[in-house]
Amino acid sequence: ILSRHSVRLPLLLPRDRVFKTTQGIKQLFALLSTGTYPILPVFPAVGGNEGVGEVVEVGRKVTSLRPGDWAIPWDAGFGTWRTEAVCEADDLLQVPKDIPLLGAATIGVNPCTAYRMLQDFVTLKPGATVMQNGSNSAVGQAVIQIAAALGVKTINIIRDRPNRQELEEELKSMGADFVITEEELQCLGLDNVIQELPKPILGLNCVGGRSGGLVLSSLCDGATLVTYGGMAKKPLQIPAKSLIFKNITLQGFWMTQWKRNNSKGKLAAQSSLTLTFE
Ligand SMILES: NC(=O)c1ccc[n+]([C@@H]2O[C@H](COP(=O)([O-])OP(=O)(O)OC[C@H]3O[C@@H](n4cnc5c(N)ncnc54)[C@H](OP(=O)(O)O)[C@@H]3O)[C@@H](O)[C@H]2O)c1
C-alpha cells in the first residue's frame, strides 16, 4: 500500500546537492515493494528507481556539478518518486542536457543494461548474430538499436498478438533484422525460418521458462546465454544437450551489481552513458 507524504528537506551540507526530479516508473518497483528484489527498502521508503533531476543548489565543496545541470541517481533505490532531494555529491551522475527529458529519465537502467550485455560477455564482431526474447521490452528495444549501431544482427522473439505485423515493423524500423514469435520458433525451429544469418553467438533472456529454452536451443556451439529478467516467472528450461553437446555458457547480469562493482570508475559508466546516447 502506497501513500503520499510531505517531508522537510534536510539542511544542505558542504558536499551535498539539491535536485528536482522527473520520474520514470518501472515494473521493478513492483518487485521492490513486494520484497522479491535483492534490494529491500527500509520503510517508510520513497519509491522509484529511475529519474532525472535538475541541480538547483550545491554545497560549497562540490565542483563536479553546477546548478542547472541534469543528473541521474548513481545507484538503485535512490527513491525518485519525489519532487526534491538533498543527497551526497557521489550519489549522482551527470547526463547531457541536449537529449529528450524522458530519455534522460530512463537512460540509467535499460539502455545501459542492453549496452553492457552486448559488450561484456562475448566479442561481437560486425555481422555476428544476437538472439533475444522479450524483444519489445524497453531493454529489448535498446538491444536492437545498439546492436544495429555496432553492425551486429539481431533475431528478436516476441509473443504472438493481434497486431503482430505492426510490432514487427516497429522493431524493424529500429534496426531489428528478424522478428519471430515464440510459437513460430517452437513449431518450425530456427534453421527452417532463418538461413541468412550465422547462428547466434549470444542469447539474451528476459523471459525464462520455455521462451528462454527456445533461445538456448537456437544458439551456436560455444555460445553464451545471459539471463537478465524473469518475466514469465517460470524457471528457465535448459535442454541437457545444449550443455553437453554445444557447451553453452549460462550467465546472469544485474546492472545494479555492475554499477556497484564499478563505483570507483564512474568515468567508465559516464562513457557507457555517452556511447548509449550516441
Ligand atoms: N538484470 C538487470 O540489470 C535488468 C535491468 C533492466 C531490466 N531488467 C529486467 O528485464 C525485464 C524487462 O524489463 P523492461 O523494463 O525492459 O520491461 P518492459 O518494457 O515492461 O517489457 C516487458 C517485456 O516482458 C514481456 N513479458 C511480460 N510477461 C511475459 C510472459 N509471461 N511471458 C513472456 N514475456 C512476457 C513483455 O511482452 P508482451 O508485450 O508480449 O507482454 C515485454 O516484452 C524485467 O524482468 C526487468 O526486471 C533487468
XYZ file of C-alpha atoms and ligand atoms in Angstrom:
326
model
C 0.000 0.000 0.000
C 1.487 3.321 -1.081
C 0.653 6.711 0.356
C 1.767 10.258 -0.301
C 3.679 12.220 2.358
C 5.339 15.642 2.532
C 8.692 15.735 4.275
C 11.002 18.583 5.311
C 14.292 18.595 3.347
C 17.444 18.284 5.491
C 19.923 21.193 5.626
C 22.415 21.397 2.765
C 25.914 20.234 3.796
C 29.119 21.342 2.018
C 29.262 18.179 -0.123
C 25.526 17.874 -0.810
C 23.421 18.757 -3.835
C 19.749 19.573 -4.005
C 17.995 18.452 -7.121
C 14.496 18.347 -8.555
C 13.372 15.163 -10.214
C 11.426 13.866 -13.200
C 10.465 10.237 -12.721
C 10.453 7.119 -14.833
C 8.213 4.362 -13.480
C 9.273 0.770 -13.857
C 7.995 -2.709 -13.182
C 10.981 -3.158 -10.884
C 9.148 -1.175 -8.225
C 6.558 -3.941 -8.003
C 9.362 -6.366 -7.173
C 10.891 -3.933 -4.683
C 7.642 -3.291 -2.874
C 6.778 -6.993 -2.659
C 10.209 -7.890 -1.299
C 11.222 -10.131 -4.234
C 14.088 -7.899 -5.351
C 17.531 -8.220 -3.760
C 17.331 -4.621 -2.506
C 14.953 -4.308 0.431
C 13.917 -0.713 1.182
C 13.767 0.439 4.787
C 10.225 1.737 5.382
C 8.932 4.369 5.242
C 10.658 4.495 1.853
C 10.438 6.643 -1.277
C 9.727 4.559 -4.384
C 11.226 4.966 -7.824
C 14.481 3.693 -9.204
C 14.900 5.872 -12.266
C 14.536 9.572 -12.978
C 16.447 12.692 -13.881
C 16.855 15.765 -11.733
C 17.984 19.327 -12.224
C 20.608 20.511 -9.787
C 19.279 23.618 -8.035
C 21.937 24.198 -5.395
C 25.332 22.738 -4.477
C 27.359 22.726 -1.271
C 30.464 24.938 -1.298
C 32.869 21.963 -1.699
C 31.092 20.489 -4.740
C 32.936 21.092 -8.010
C 31.638 18.273 -10.235
C 28.138 19.685 -10.809
C 26.669 23.139 -11.088
C 23.142 24.493 -10.670
C 21.203 23.870 -13.886
C 22.975 20.583 -14.674
C 20.958 17.393 -15.171
C 21.845 14.322 -13.141
C 20.558 10.799 -12.538
C 20.941 8.603 -9.457
C 24.123 6.534 -9.464
C 22.723 3.535 -7.563
C 19.401 1.673 -7.404
C 16.953 2.506 -4.626
C 17.523 6.286 -4.622
C 13.765 6.925 -4.462
C 12.988 9.125 -7.468
C 9.232 9.467 -6.861
C 9.736 12.802 -5.169
C 9.926 16.436 -6.207
C 13.212 17.307 -4.495
C 16.109 15.577 -2.790
C 19.206 16.523 -0.832
C 21.936 13.982 -1.435
C 25.666 13.430 -1.359
C 27.707 14.515 -4.340
C 28.706 10.928 -5.131
C 25.083 9.771 -5.394
C 24.622 11.430 -8.792
C 25.907 11.063 -12.334
C 25.710 13.983 -14.761
C 23.830 13.469 -18.055
C 23.863 15.699 -21.142
C 21.133 18.343 -21.414
C 20.729 18.142 -25.176
C 18.689 14.911 -25.111
C 14.930 14.473 -24.523
C 13.957 14.687 -20.861
C 12.200 11.301 -20.925
C 15.278 9.706 -22.472
C 17.431 11.181 -19.722
C 14.991 9.940 -17.051
C 15.182 6.359 -18.336
C 18.766 6.095 -19.601
C 20.316 4.783 -16.401
C 18.956 1.227 -16.345
C 17.510 -0.324 -19.501
C 19.750 1.116 -22.242
C 22.835 0.654 -20.043
C 21.797 -2.962 -19.364
C 21.492 -3.563 -23.110
C 24.855 -1.942 -23.802
C 26.731 -3.866 -21.093
C 25.234 -7.211 -22.144
C 26.387 -6.600 -25.713
C 29.876 -5.637 -24.507
C 30.746 -7.840 -21.557
C 30.101 -11.495 -22.426
C 31.281 -12.315 -25.957
C 33.250 -10.370 -28.529
C 30.670 -9.346 -31.107
C 32.223 -8.650 -34.478
C 30.118 -6.838 -37.085
C 27.930 -9.447 -38.807
C 27.658 -11.652 -35.692
C 24.147 -12.568 -34.520
C 22.453 -11.960 -31.177
C 19.122 -13.584 -30.327
C 16.778 -12.329 -27.636
C 13.307 -12.844 -26.235
C 11.100 -10.117 -24.765
C 12.335 -8.129 -27.745
C 9.656 -5.443 -27.494
C 10.624 -4.698 -23.863
C 12.471 -1.474 -23.130
C 15.732 -3.417 -22.736
C 14.997 -5.416 -25.911
C 14.411 -2.254 -27.948
C 17.689 -0.820 -26.688
C 19.460 -4.081 -27.628
C 18.067 -3.796 -31.169
C 19.214 -0.198 -31.598
C 22.668 -0.582 -30.043
C 23.341 -3.862 -31.903
C 22.341 -2.225 -35.197
C 24.725 0.657 -34.474
C 27.507 -1.906 -33.857
C 26.737 -3.742 -37.131
C 25.520 -6.781 -35.152
C 22.466 -8.686 -36.435
C 19.504 -9.440 -34.174
C 16.874 -12.188 -34.152
C 14.039 -10.988 -31.973
C 11.413 -13.177 -30.326
C 8.059 -11.686 -29.367
C 4.807 -13.200 -28.161
C 2.065 -13.599 -30.753
C -0.613 -10.872 -30.709
C -3.338 -9.449 -32.975
C -1.099 -6.527 -34.067
C 1.964 -8.702 -34.575
C 2.704 -7.223 -38.042
C 2.626 -3.680 -36.662
C 5.033 -4.591 -33.854
C 7.343 -6.386 -36.272
C 7.501 -3.286 -38.466
C 8.150 -1.064 -35.461
C 11.056 -3.232 -34.281
C 12.454 -3.436 -37.809
C 12.322 0.356 -38.066
C 14.630 0.395 -35.011
C 17.101 -1.932 -36.752
C 15.824 -5.464 -35.976
C 16.895 -7.941 -38.679
C 14.363 -10.694 -37.904
C 11.275 -10.806 -35.711
C 9.747 -14.169 -34.885
C 7.079 -15.296 -32.433
C 7.683 -17.877 -29.699
C 5.026 -20.034 -31.327
C 6.718 -19.967 -34.786
C 10.097 -20.770 -33.302
C 8.667 -23.623 -31.234
C 6.864 -25.055 -34.258
C 9.405 -24.605 -37.027
C 12.835 -24.313 -35.363
C 15.287 -21.517 -36.174
C 17.044 -23.343 -39.052
C 13.828 -23.619 -41.030
C 12.981 -19.934 -40.699
C 16.258 -18.041 -40.892
C 19.145 -19.263 -43.016
C 20.630 -15.903 -43.956
C 22.440 -15.234 -40.677
C 25.151 -17.056 -38.738
C 23.735 -18.908 -35.718
C 23.566 -16.625 -32.673
C 26.690 -16.458 -30.544
C 24.938 -14.509 -27.778
C 21.433 -15.050 -26.386
C 19.691 -12.561 -24.101
C 16.964 -13.965 -21.894
C 14.393 -11.534 -20.492
C 11.624 -14.091 -20.003
C 12.764 -17.500 -18.669
C 10.575 -20.621 -18.867
C 10.017 -22.184 -22.296
C 10.939 -18.962 -24.087
C 14.422 -18.911 -22.527
C 14.847 -22.581 -23.504
C 13.976 -21.696 -27.111
C 16.741 -19.081 -27.220
C 19.172 -21.538 -25.644
C 18.394 -24.263 -28.197
C 18.906 -21.847 -31.094
C 22.448 -20.738 -30.168
C 25.637 -21.894 -31.912
C 28.192 -24.211 -30.282
C 30.131 -22.450 -27.547
C 27.671 -19.531 -27.358
C 26.627 -17.694 -24.178
C 23.124 -17.180 -22.822
C 22.771 -14.189 -20.490
C 19.682 -14.086 -18.286
C 18.675 -10.640 -17.049
C 14.924 -10.945 -16.434
C 12.295 -13.483 -15.443
C 9.099 -12.051 -16.917
C 7.383 -15.466 -17.289
C 8.023 -16.138 -13.577
C 8.948 -19.699 -14.552
C 12.347 -21.432 -14.240
C 14.493 -21.372 -17.369
C 14.108 -24.645 -19.341
C 17.593 -25.980 -20.048
C 17.832 -28.871 -22.538
C 20.699 -31.104 -21.364
C 22.064 -31.417 -24.925
C 22.673 -27.651 -25.050
C 25.137 -28.013 -22.201
C 26.597 -31.408 -23.127
C 26.967 -31.216 -26.906
C 27.033 -27.466 -27.545
C 28.954 -26.352 -24.473
C 26.714 -23.315 -23.980
C 27.708 -20.994 -21.123
C 24.927 -19.708 -18.859
C 25.467 -16.327 -17.224
C 23.409 -13.720 -15.411
C 23.599 -9.947 -15.469
C 22.411 -7.330 -12.981
C 23.034 -3.680 -13.822
C 22.944 -2.660 -10.157
C 25.785 -5.045 -9.328
C 27.756 -3.805 -12.332
C 27.417 -0.236 -11.098
C 28.485 -1.219 -7.587
C 31.478 -3.155 -8.924
C 32.417 -0.115 -10.964
C 31.574 2.581 -8.440
C 35.203 3.641 -8.263
C 35.196 4.025 -12.029
C 32.341 6.415 -12.641
C 34.171 7.572 -15.736
C 33.550 4.139 -17.285
C 29.862 4.490 -16.509
C 29.837 8.030 -17.832
C 31.413 6.809 -21.071
C 28.832 3.972 -21.197
C 26.122 6.603 -20.999
C 27.732 8.781 -23.649
C 28.101 5.812 -26.013
C 24.482 4.806 -25.396
C 23.323 8.321 -26.262
C 25.383 8.346 -29.445
N 19.184 -7.532 -14.752
C 19.155 -6.227 -14.931
O 20.096 -5.487 -14.647
C 17.905 -5.651 -15.513
C 17.885 -4.323 -15.964
C 16.717 -3.846 -16.547
C 15.601 -4.658 -16.635
N 15.663 -5.929 -16.131
C 14.535 -6.852 -16.226
O 14.276 -7.023 -17.586
C 12.905 -7.322 -17.765
C 12.339 -6.361 -18.785
O 12.356 -5.052 -18.244
P 11.776 -3.832 -19.095
O 11.721 -2.648 -18.234
O 12.536 -3.786 -20.372
O 10.288 -4.406 -19.346
P 9.062 -3.860 -20.185
O 9.477 -2.780 -21.112
O 7.960 -3.627 -19.226
O 8.686 -5.149 -21.079
C 8.245 -6.334 -20.513
C 8.500 -7.469 -21.520
O 8.217 -8.722 -20.933
C 7.330 -9.442 -21.786
N 6.506 -10.311 -20.948
C 5.724 -9.953 -19.921
N 5.154 -11.045 -19.363
C 5.579 -12.108 -20.084
C 5.338 -13.507 -20.022
N 4.535 -14.048 -19.094
N 5.935 -14.296 -20.937
C 6.728 -13.760 -21.896
N 7.011 -12.441 -21.995
C 6.436 -11.630 -21.103
C 6.519 -8.380 -22.497
O 5.993 -8.934 -23.672
P 4.452 -8.686 -24.132
O 4.456 -7.348 -24.833
O 4.198 -9.825 -25.017
O 3.624 -8.672 -22.869
C 7.634 -7.357 -22.779
O 8.411 -7.758 -23.868
C 12.266 -7.229 -16.389
O 12.226 -8.539 -15.835
C 13.235 -6.364 -15.622
O 13.181 -6.583 -14.230
C 16.783 -6.429 -15.586
